[in-house]
Amino acid sequence: MTIDTLFGPEAVPAPKPRSIKLKTIKAVYQSMTVSDTITDYLKPNTRYTSASQVFDTFSFLRHETKEHFIALHLDGKNRIVCCDMVSTGSLNQSIVHPRELFKTALLSSAAAVILLHNHPTGDTTPSTEDMTITQRLQEAGDMIGIKVLDHIVIGDSYYSFAERGHL
């Protein structure tokens, strides 16, 4: 390319094409079909209305040797639309952050969540950390419009934050 300058025509190299790399985020919500011979584990269209009902369904967690923190995503009629394993921890703790929990709840269009985790020792007494994270998750859910209905600690029996008036 040639341009006219004060001193006459001058050859100017063409500008080099430039590339810009951008990262994009694509929300993916995937449906899976699990085939199993157990027919009464998670019946379709079952409404979850009590902590004892959740305990009956997820009591198998009491046999786990590590803490597992699970969020049940519910539709407007309290039916499970998604079961999210938020965190698998160690013998006596698991790390849970509101952004990780609600990221998947937003993807599944959950109206509410029920939180549950196990205590491998069998003692369902909530720790100070359990109380703190429950409050933080409830506040975060209120801000984005996803209600935290309950937080259930599973052990030899269960402890329901809602039944004890902590939610």
Short mmCIF file of N, CA and C in Angstrom, two decimals:
data_model
loop_
_atom_site.label_atom_id
_atom_site.label_comp_id
_atom_site.label_asym_id
_atom_site.label_seq_id
_atom_site.Cartn_x
_atom_site.Cartn_y
_atom_site.Cartn_z
N MET A 1 0.85 -1.15 0.00
CA MET A 1 0.00 0.00 0.00
C MET A 1 0.91 1.23 0.00
N THR A 2 0.52 2.25 -0.81
CA THR A 2 1.30 3.49 -0.94
C THR A 2 0.46 4.65 -0.46
N ILE A 3 1.11 5.54 0.31
CA ILE A 3 0.41 6.75 0.74
C ILE A 3 1.25 7.96 0.34
N ASP A 4 0.58 9.08 0.11
CA ASP A 4 1.29 10.31 -0.22
C ASP A 4 1.71 11.00 1.07
N THR A 5 2.97 11.37 1.13
CA THR A 5 3.49 12.10 2.28
C THR A 5 4.03 13.43 1.80
N LEU A 6 4.53 14.24 2.70
CA LEU A 6 5.13 15.52 2.39
C LEU A 6 6.34 15.36 1.47
N PHE A 7 6.98 14.23 1.56
CA PHE A 7 8.19 13.98 0.77
C PHE A 7 7.92 13.09 -0.43
N GLY A 8 6.66 12.87 -0.75
CA GLY A 8 6.30 12.06 -1.91
C GLY A 8 5.66 10.75 -1.50
N PRO A 9 5.38 9.90 -2.50
CA PRO A 9 4.74 8.61 -2.20
C PRO A 9 5.67 7.72 -1.36
N GLU A 10 5.07 7.04 -0.40
CA GLU A 10 5.86 6.16 0.47
C GLU A 10 5.11 4.84 0.62
N ALA A 11 5.85 3.75 0.55
CA ALA A 11 5.26 2.41 0.71
C ALA A 11 5.09 2.11 2.21
N VAL A 12 3.89 1.74 2.55
CA VAL A 12 3.60 1.39 3.94
C VAL A 12 3.11 -0.05 3.95
N PRO A 13 3.68 -0.86 4.81
CA PRO A 13 3.22 -2.25 4.85
C PRO A 13 1.77 -2.33 5.35
N ALA A 14 1.05 -3.29 4.79
CA ALA A 14 -0.35 -3.49 5.21
C ALA A 14 -0.37 -3.96 6.65
N PRO A 15 -1.38 -3.52 7.39
CA PRO A 15 -1.45 -3.96 8.79
C PRO A 15 -1.63 -5.48 8.87
N LYS A 16 -0.96 -6.06 9.86
CA LYS A 16 -1.06 -7.51 10.05
C LYS A 16 -2.38 -7.82 10.74
N PRO A 17 -3.02 -8.90 10.31
CA PRO A 17 -4.25 -9.29 11.00
C PRO A 17 -3.92 -9.71 12.43
N ARG A 18 -4.78 -9.32 13.34
CA ARG A 18 -4.56 -9.68 14.74
C ARG A 18 -5.65 -10.64 15.19
N SER A 19 -5.27 -11.48 16.10
CA SER A 19 -6.23 -12.44 16.67
C SER A 19 -6.47 -12.09 18.12
N ILE A 20 -7.68 -12.24 18.51
CA ILE A 20 -8.04 -12.05 19.91
C ILE A 20 -8.68 -13.35 20.38
N LYS A 21 -8.17 -13.91 21.47
CA LYS A 21 -8.74 -15.13 22.02
C LYS A 21 -9.68 -14.75 23.15
N LEU A 22 -10.90 -15.21 23.04
CA LEU A 22 -11.91 -14.98 24.06
C LEU A 22 -12.37 -16.31 24.60
N LYS A 23 -12.68 -16.33 25.87
CA LYS A 23 -13.26 -17.53 26.46
C LYS A 23 -14.75 -17.32 26.60
N THR A 24 -15.51 -18.30 26.22
CA THR A 24 -16.95 -18.22 26.37
C THR A 24 -17.41 -19.30 27.33
N ILE A 25 -18.50 -19.06 27.99
CA ILE A 25 -19.08 -20.03 28.91
C ILE A 25 -20.40 -20.49 28.32
N LYS A 26 -20.55 -21.79 28.24
CA LYS A 26 -21.78 -22.36 27.75
C LYS A 26 -22.40 -23.18 28.87
N ALA A 27 -23.59 -22.81 29.25
CA ALA A 27 -24.29 -23.53 30.30
C ALA A 27 -24.78 -24.86 29.75
N VAL A 28 -24.43 -25.93 30.41
CA VAL A 28 -24.83 -27.25 29.97
C VAL A 28 -25.61 -27.92 31.09
N TYR A 29 -26.80 -28.33 30.79
CA TYR A 29 -27.63 -29.07 31.73
C TYR A 29 -27.95 -30.37 31.04
N GLN A 30 -27.46 -31.46 31.59
CA GLN A 30 -27.53 -32.73 30.92
C GLN A 30 -28.46 -33.68 31.65
N SER A 31 -29.29 -34.37 30.92
CA SER A 31 -30.16 -35.40 31.50
C SER A 31 -29.49 -36.74 31.32
N MET A 32 -29.56 -37.55 32.36
CA MET A 32 -28.98 -38.89 32.30
C MET A 32 -30.05 -39.88 32.67
N THR A 33 -29.97 -41.05 32.09
CA THR A 33 -30.86 -42.14 32.47
C THR A 33 -30.02 -43.21 33.12
N VAL A 34 -30.38 -43.56 34.33
CA VAL A 34 -29.66 -44.60 35.06
C VAL A 34 -30.57 -45.81 35.11
N SER A 35 -30.08 -46.92 34.59
CA SER A 35 -30.86 -48.15 34.63
C SER A 35 -30.40 -48.98 35.82
N ASP A 36 -31.34 -49.36 36.65
CA ASP A 36 -31.01 -50.14 37.83
C ASP A 36 -32.20 -51.01 38.16
N THR A 37 -31.96 -52.08 38.88
CA THR A 37 -33.05 -52.99 39.23
C THR A 37 -33.84 -52.49 40.44
N ILE A 38 -33.32 -51.49 41.14
CA ILE A 38 -34.05 -50.93 42.28
C ILE A 38 -35.14 -50.03 41.74
N THR A 39 -36.38 -50.35 42.05
CA THR A 39 -37.49 -49.60 41.46
C THR A 39 -38.08 -48.56 42.41
N ASP A 40 -37.70 -48.59 43.67
CA ASP A 40 -38.34 -47.67 44.61
C ASP A 40 -37.38 -46.63 45.18
N TYR A 41 -36.23 -46.43 44.58
CA TYR A 41 -35.26 -45.51 45.14
C TYR A 41 -35.69 -44.05 44.96
N LEU A 42 -35.74 -43.56 43.75
CA LEU A 42 -36.22 -42.21 43.47
C LEU A 42 -37.38 -42.33 42.48
N LYS A 43 -38.55 -42.44 43.04
CA LYS A 43 -39.72 -42.57 42.18
C LYS A 43 -40.00 -41.23 41.50
N PRO A 44 -40.32 -41.26 40.21
CA PRO A 44 -40.64 -40.02 39.52
C PRO A 44 -41.87 -39.34 40.14
N ASN A 45 -41.85 -38.03 40.11
CA ASN A 45 -42.96 -37.20 40.59
C ASN A 45 -43.23 -37.31 42.09
N THR A 46 -42.26 -37.82 42.86
CA THR A 46 -42.42 -37.88 44.31
C THR A 46 -42.16 -36.50 44.90
N ARG A 47 -43.10 -36.01 45.71
CA ARG A 47 -42.94 -34.73 46.40
C ARG A 47 -42.22 -34.98 47.71
N TYR A 48 -41.19 -34.20 47.98
CA TYR A 48 -40.45 -34.32 49.23
C TYR A 48 -40.96 -33.24 50.19
N THR A 49 -41.64 -33.70 51.24
CA THR A 49 -42.31 -32.77 52.14
C THR A 49 -41.82 -32.87 53.58
N SER A 50 -40.93 -33.82 53.88
CA SER A 50 -40.44 -33.96 55.25
C SER A 50 -38.99 -34.43 55.27
N ALA A 51 -38.32 -34.10 56.35
CA ALA A 51 -36.93 -34.51 56.52
C ALA A 51 -36.82 -36.03 56.65
N SER A 52 -37.81 -36.65 57.28
CA SER A 52 -37.77 -38.11 57.43
C SER A 52 -37.85 -38.80 56.08
N GLN A 53 -38.61 -38.22 55.17
CA GLN A 53 -38.72 -38.77 53.82
C GLN A 53 -37.37 -38.69 53.10
N VAL A 54 -36.67 -37.57 53.24
CA VAL A 54 -35.34 -37.42 52.64
C VAL A 54 -34.37 -38.40 53.30
N PHE A 55 -34.44 -38.54 54.63
CA PHE A 55 -33.57 -39.48 55.34
C PHE A 55 -33.81 -40.90 54.85
N ASP A 56 -35.05 -41.29 54.68
CA ASP A 56 -35.36 -42.65 54.21
C ASP A 56 -34.73 -42.90 52.84
N THR A 57 -34.74 -41.89 51.98
CA THR A 57 -34.20 -42.05 50.64
C THR A 57 -32.68 -42.05 50.62
N PHE A 58 -32.06 -41.21 51.46
CA PHE A 58 -30.61 -41.04 51.41
C PHE A 58 -29.88 -41.59 52.63
N SER A 59 -30.52 -42.48 53.37
CA SER A 59 -29.90 -43.04 54.57
C SER A 59 -28.67 -43.88 54.27
N PHE A 60 -28.50 -44.31 53.02
CA PHE A 60 -27.31 -45.07 52.65
C PHE A 60 -26.02 -44.28 52.90
N LEU A 61 -26.14 -42.95 52.97
CA LEU A 61 -24.95 -42.11 53.20
C LEU A 61 -24.33 -42.34 54.58
N ARG A 62 -25.09 -42.88 55.51
CA ARG A 62 -24.54 -43.09 56.86
C ARG A 62 -23.43 -44.13 56.86
N HIS A 63 -23.33 -44.92 55.80
CA HIS A 63 -22.29 -45.95 55.71
C HIS A 63 -21.04 -45.46 54.99
N GLU A 64 -21.06 -44.22 54.50
CA GLU A 64 -19.90 -43.66 53.80
C GLU A 64 -18.81 -43.30 54.80
N THR A 65 -17.55 -43.39 54.37
CA THR A 65 -16.43 -43.09 55.26
C THR A 65 -15.94 -41.65 55.12
N LYS A 66 -16.46 -40.94 54.13
CA LYS A 66 -16.13 -39.52 53.94
C LYS A 66 -17.42 -38.72 53.93
N GLU A 67 -17.29 -37.42 54.23
CA GLU A 67 -18.46 -36.55 54.16
C GLU A 67 -18.82 -36.27 52.71
N HIS A 68 -20.09 -36.35 52.41
CA HIS A 68 -20.62 -36.01 51.09
C HIS A 68 -21.68 -34.94 51.29
N PHE A 69 -21.55 -33.84 50.55
CA PHE A 69 -22.52 -32.76 50.63
C PHE A 69 -23.31 -32.76 49.34
N ILE A 70 -24.62 -32.92 49.44
CA ILE A 70 -25.49 -33.07 48.27
C ILE A 70 -26.57 -31.99 48.31
N ALA A 71 -26.88 -31.45 47.15
CA ALA A 71 -27.99 -30.51 47.02
C ALA A 71 -29.05 -31.16 46.13
N LEU A 72 -30.25 -31.25 46.67
CA LEU A 72 -31.38 -31.74 45.88
C LEU A 72 -32.08 -30.52 45.30
N HIS A 73 -32.11 -30.43 43.98
CA HIS A 73 -32.78 -29.31 43.31
C HIS A 73 -34.23 -29.71 43.11
N LEU A 74 -35.12 -28.83 43.54
CA LEU A 74 -36.54 -29.13 43.49
C LEU A 74 -37.28 -28.17 42.56
N ASP A 75 -38.35 -28.68 41.97
CA ASP A 75 -39.20 -27.81 41.16
C ASP A 75 -40.21 -27.12 42.09
N GLY A 76 -41.17 -26.43 41.53
CA GLY A 76 -42.15 -25.69 42.33
C GLY A 76 -43.07 -26.56 43.16
N LYS A 77 -43.09 -27.87 42.87
CA LYS A 77 -43.92 -28.80 43.64
C LYS A 77 -43.08 -29.71 44.53
N ASN A 78 -41.85 -29.30 44.79
CA ASN A 78 -40.91 -30.04 45.66
C ASN A 78 -40.59 -31.44 45.14
N ARG A 79 -40.51 -31.57 43.83
CA ARG A 79 -40.07 -32.82 43.21
C ARG A 79 -38.63 -32.65 42.77
N ILE A 80 -37.82 -33.68 42.94
CA ILE A 80 -36.40 -33.59 42.58
C ILE A 80 -36.26 -33.49 41.07
N VAL A 81 -35.56 -32.44 40.62
CA VAL A 81 -35.24 -32.31 39.21
C VAL A 81 -33.76 -32.61 38.97
N CYS A 82 -32.96 -32.53 40.03
CA CYS A 82 -31.53 -32.78 39.90
C CYS A 82 -30.97 -33.11 41.28
N CYS A 83 -30.02 -34.00 41.30
CA CYS A 83 -29.31 -34.36 42.53
C CYS A 83 -27.84 -34.04 42.28
N ASP A 84 -27.32 -33.03 42.98
CA ASP A 84 -25.97 -32.54 42.73
C ASP A 84 -25.04 -32.89 43.88
N MET A 85 -23.98 -33.66 43.58
CA MET A 85 -22.94 -33.94 44.56
C MET A 85 -22.04 -32.71 44.58
N VAL A 86 -22.24 -31.85 45.55
CA VAL A 86 -21.53 -30.58 45.63
C VAL A 86 -20.09 -30.78 46.04
N SER A 87 -19.88 -31.67 47.01
CA SER A 87 -18.53 -31.83 47.55
C SER A 87 -18.38 -33.19 48.21
N THR A 88 -17.21 -33.78 48.04
CA THR A 88 -16.82 -34.96 48.80
C THR A 88 -15.61 -34.55 49.59
N GLY A 89 -15.69 -34.71 50.88
CA GLY A 89 -14.64 -34.21 51.75
C GLY A 89 -13.83 -35.32 52.39
N SER A 90 -13.42 -35.05 53.62
CA SER A 90 -12.61 -36.00 54.37
C SER A 90 -13.49 -36.67 55.43
N LEU A 91 -12.86 -37.21 56.43
CA LEU A 91 -13.58 -37.91 57.48
C LEU A 91 -14.58 -37.02 58.21
N ASN A 92 -14.21 -35.75 58.42
CA ASN A 92 -15.09 -34.91 59.23
C ASN A 92 -15.38 -33.53 58.65
N GLN A 93 -15.12 -33.32 57.38
CA GLN A 93 -15.48 -32.03 56.79
C GLN A 93 -15.50 -32.12 55.27
N SER A 94 -16.30 -31.25 54.68
CA SER A 94 -16.29 -31.07 53.23
C SER A 94 -16.41 -29.58 52.96
N ILE A 95 -15.78 -29.13 51.89
CA ILE A 95 -15.77 -27.72 51.55
C ILE A 95 -16.97 -27.41 50.66
N VAL A 96 -17.74 -26.40 51.06
CA VAL A 96 -18.93 -26.00 50.30
C VAL A 96 -18.89 -24.50 50.14
N HIS A 97 -19.07 -24.04 48.91
CA HIS A 97 -19.11 -22.60 48.66
C HIS A 97 -20.44 -22.28 47.97
N PRO A 98 -21.10 -21.20 48.39
CA PRO A 98 -22.40 -20.87 47.80
C PRO A 98 -22.38 -20.78 46.27
N ARG A 99 -21.32 -20.24 45.70
CA ARG A 99 -21.30 -20.07 44.24
C ARG A 99 -21.33 -21.41 43.53
N GLU A 100 -20.65 -22.42 44.08
CA GLU A 100 -20.65 -23.74 43.44
C GLU A 100 -22.01 -24.42 43.58
N LEU A 101 -22.61 -24.29 44.73
CA LEU A 101 -23.90 -24.92 44.96
C LEU A 101 -24.99 -24.30 44.08
N PHE A 102 -25.04 -22.97 44.02
CA PHE A 102 -26.12 -22.32 43.29
C PHE A 102 -25.86 -22.23 41.79
N LYS A 103 -24.63 -22.43 41.37
CA LYS A 103 -24.35 -22.46 39.93
C LYS A 103 -25.16 -23.58 39.27
N THR A 104 -25.13 -24.76 39.85
CA THR A 104 -25.87 -25.87 39.26
C THR A 104 -27.37 -25.74 39.51
N ALA A 105 -27.75 -25.15 40.65
CA ALA A 105 -29.18 -24.95 40.91
C ALA A 105 -29.79 -24.01 39.88
N LEU A 106 -29.04 -22.99 39.48
CA LEU A 106 -29.53 -22.08 38.44
C LEU A 106 -29.63 -22.79 37.10
N LEU A 107 -28.66 -23.64 36.79
CA LEU A 107 -28.70 -24.36 35.52
C LEU A 107 -29.90 -25.31 35.43
N SER A 108 -30.28 -25.88 36.56
CA SER A 108 -31.41 -26.82 36.54
C SER A 108 -32.75 -26.13 36.74
N SER A 109 -32.74 -24.80 36.84
CA SER A 109 -33.95 -24.01 37.06
C SER A 109 -34.68 -24.43 38.33
N ALA A 110 -33.93 -24.69 39.38
CA ALA A 110 -34.52 -25.12 40.65
C ALA A 110 -35.28 -23.97 41.30
N ALA A 111 -36.42 -24.30 41.87
CA ALA A 111 -37.19 -23.33 42.64
C ALA A 111 -36.72 -23.31 44.09
N ALA A 112 -36.22 -24.46 44.55
CA ALA A 112 -35.75 -24.59 45.92
C ALA A 112 -34.72 -25.70 45.99
N VAL A 113 -34.01 -25.77 47.10
CA VAL A 113 -33.04 -26.84 47.32
C VAL A 113 -33.22 -27.40 48.72
N ILE A 114 -32.90 -28.68 48.84
CA ILE A 114 -32.74 -29.31 50.15
C ILE A 114 -31.29 -29.75 50.20
N LEU A 115 -30.60 -29.33 51.24
CA LEU A 115 -29.19 -29.66 51.42
C LEU A 115 -29.09 -30.86 52.34
N LEU A 116 -28.14 -31.72 52.08
CA LEU A 116 -27.91 -32.82 53.00
C LEU A 116 -26.45 -33.22 52.96
N HIS A 117 -25.96 -33.64 54.10
CA HIS A 117 -24.63 -34.21 54.16
C HIS A 117 -24.59 -35.23 55.28
N ASN A 118 -23.62 -36.09 55.22
CA ASN A 118 -23.51 -37.15 56.21
C ASN A 118 -22.40 -36.85 57.20
N HIS A 119 -22.54 -37.42 58.38
CA HIS A 119 -21.47 -37.44 59.37
C HIS A 119 -21.04 -38.91 59.52
N PRO A 120 -19.86 -39.27 59.02
CA PRO A 120 -19.43 -40.67 59.09
C PRO A 120 -19.37 -41.24 60.50
N THR A 121 -19.25 -40.38 61.51
CA THR A 121 -19.21 -40.87 62.90
C THR A 121 -20.58 -41.37 63.36
N GLY A 122 -21.64 -40.97 62.68
CA GLY A 122 -22.99 -41.36 63.07
C GLY A 122 -23.67 -40.33 63.94
N ASP A 123 -22.90 -39.41 64.56
CA ASP A 123 -23.45 -38.37 65.41
C ASP A 123 -23.96 -37.24 64.52
N THR A 124 -25.24 -36.94 64.60
CA THR A 124 -25.84 -35.95 63.71
C THR A 124 -25.81 -34.53 64.26
N THR A 125 -25.20 -34.33 65.42
CA THR A 125 -25.12 -32.99 65.99
C THR A 125 -24.36 -32.08 65.03
N PRO A 126 -24.97 -30.98 64.57
CA PRO A 126 -24.28 -30.11 63.62
C PRO A 126 -23.11 -29.37 64.29
N SER A 127 -22.04 -29.25 63.52
CA SER A 127 -20.88 -28.51 64.00
C SER A 127 -21.12 -27.01 63.83
N THR A 128 -20.23 -26.21 64.39
CA THR A 128 -20.31 -24.76 64.20
C THR A 128 -20.22 -24.43 62.72
N GLU A 129 -19.35 -25.16 62.00
CA GLU A 129 -19.21 -24.94 60.55
C GLU A 129 -20.51 -25.28 59.82
N ASP A 130 -21.19 -26.34 60.26
CA ASP A 130 -22.47 -26.70 59.65
C ASP A 130 -23.49 -25.57 59.81
N MET A 131 -23.53 -25.00 61.00
CA MET A 131 -24.47 -23.91 61.27
C MET A 131 -24.13 -22.68 60.43
N THR A 132 -22.84 -22.37 60.33
CA THR A 132 -22.40 -21.19 59.59
C THR A 132 -22.69 -21.33 58.10
N ILE A 133 -22.34 -22.47 57.51
CA ILE A 133 -22.55 -22.63 56.07
C ILE A 133 -24.04 -22.69 55.74
N THR A 134 -24.85 -23.24 56.63
CA THR A 134 -26.30 -23.26 56.40
C THR A 134 -26.84 -21.85 56.32
N GLN A 135 -26.40 -21.00 57.23
CA GLN A 135 -26.86 -19.61 57.23
C GLN A 135 -26.39 -18.89 55.97
N ARG A 136 -25.13 -19.09 55.58
CA ARG A 136 -24.60 -18.44 54.36
C ARG A 136 -25.35 -18.91 53.12
N LEU A 137 -25.64 -20.20 53.05
CA LEU A 137 -26.35 -20.73 51.88
C LEU A 137 -27.79 -20.22 51.85
N GLN A 138 -28.41 -20.11 53.00
CA GLN A 138 -29.78 -19.58 53.05
C GLN A 138 -29.80 -18.13 52.58
N GLU A 139 -28.84 -17.33 53.04
CA GLU A 139 -28.77 -15.92 52.63
C GLU A 139 -28.50 -15.80 51.13
N ALA A 140 -27.60 -16.61 50.61
CA ALA A 140 -27.31 -16.58 49.17
C ALA A 140 -28.52 -17.00 48.36
N GLY A 141 -29.21 -18.03 48.80
CA GLY A 141 -30.41 -18.49 48.11
C GLY A 141 -31.49 -17.43 48.10
N ASP A 142 -31.66 -16.74 49.23
CA ASP A 142 -32.66 -15.67 49.30
C ASP A 142 -32.34 -14.56 48.31
N MET A 143 -31.05 -14.25 48.15
CA MET A 143 -30.64 -13.18 47.23
C MET A 143 -30.96 -13.50 45.78
N ILE A 144 -30.83 -14.77 45.40
CA ILE A 144 -31.04 -15.12 43.99
C ILE A 144 -32.39 -15.78 43.73
N GLY A 145 -33.19 -15.93 44.77
CA GLY A 145 -34.55 -16.45 44.57
C GLY A 145 -34.67 -17.95 44.57
N ILE A 146 -33.72 -18.65 45.18
CA ILE A 146 -33.82 -20.10 45.33
C ILE A 146 -33.88 -20.40 46.82
N LYS A 147 -35.02 -20.89 47.28
CA LYS A 147 -35.24 -21.10 48.70
C LYS A 147 -34.51 -22.35 49.20
N VAL A 148 -33.83 -22.23 50.33
CA VAL A 148 -33.24 -23.38 51.01
C VAL A 148 -34.31 -23.90 51.97
N LEU A 149 -34.90 -25.04 51.64
CA LEU A 149 -36.00 -25.58 52.45
C LEU A 149 -35.51 -26.26 53.71
N ASP A 150 -34.37 -26.95 53.62
CA ASP A 150 -33.86 -27.67 54.78
C ASP A 150 -32.39 -28.03 54.55
N HIS A 151 -31.71 -28.30 55.64
CA HIS A 151 -30.37 -28.88 55.62
C HIS A 151 -30.43 -30.05 56.58
N ILE A 152 -30.18 -31.22 56.06
CA ILE A 152 -30.33 -32.45 56.84
C ILE A 152 -28.97 -33.10 57.01
N VAL A 153 -28.63 -33.39 58.27
CA VAL A 153 -27.39 -34.11 58.58
C VAL A 153 -27.78 -35.57 58.79
N ILE A 154 -27.13 -36.45 58.04
CA ILE A 154 -27.46 -37.87 58.09
C ILE A 154 -26.36 -38.62 58.85
N GLY A 155 -26.79 -39.41 59.80
CA GLY A 155 -25.89 -40.28 60.58
C GLY A 155 -26.70 -41.49 60.98
N ASP A 156 -26.56 -41.91 62.24
CA ASP A 156 -27.38 -43.03 62.72
C ASP A 156 -28.86 -42.67 62.69
N SER A 157 -29.17 -41.39 62.81
CA SER A 157 -30.52 -40.87 62.61
C SER A 157 -30.35 -39.64 61.73
N TYR A 158 -31.16 -38.61 61.91
CA TYR A 158 -30.97 -37.39 61.11
C TYR A 158 -31.21 -36.18 61.97
N TYR A 159 -30.67 -35.06 61.54
CA TYR A 159 -30.89 -33.77 62.18
C TYR A 159 -31.38 -32.83 61.09
N SER A 160 -32.55 -32.26 61.29
CA SER A 160 -33.13 -31.34 60.32
C SER A 160 -33.06 -29.92 60.86
N PHE A 161 -32.39 -29.05 60.11
CA PHE A 161 -32.32 -27.64 60.51
C PHE A 161 -33.71 -27.01 60.51
N ALA A 162 -34.56 -27.38 59.57
CA ALA A 162 -35.91 -26.80 59.50
C ALA A 162 -36.76 -27.27 60.68
N GLU A 163 -36.72 -28.54 61.00
CA GLU A 163 -37.50 -29.05 62.12
C GLU A 163 -37.05 -28.47 63.45
N ARG A 164 -35.77 -28.12 63.56
CA ARG A 164 -35.25 -27.53 64.80
C ARG A 164 -35.33 -26.02 64.84
N GLY A 165 -35.92 -25.42 63.80
CA GLY A 165 -36.13 -23.98 63.78
C GLY A 165 -34.92 -23.15 63.39
N HIS A 166 -33.91 -23.78 62.77
CA HIS A 166 -32.71 -23.05 62.35
C HIS A 166 -32.83 -22.49 60.94
N LEU A 167 -33.91 -22.81 60.25
CA LEU A 167 -34.14 -22.29 58.90
C LEU A 167 -35.49 -21.63 58.84
#
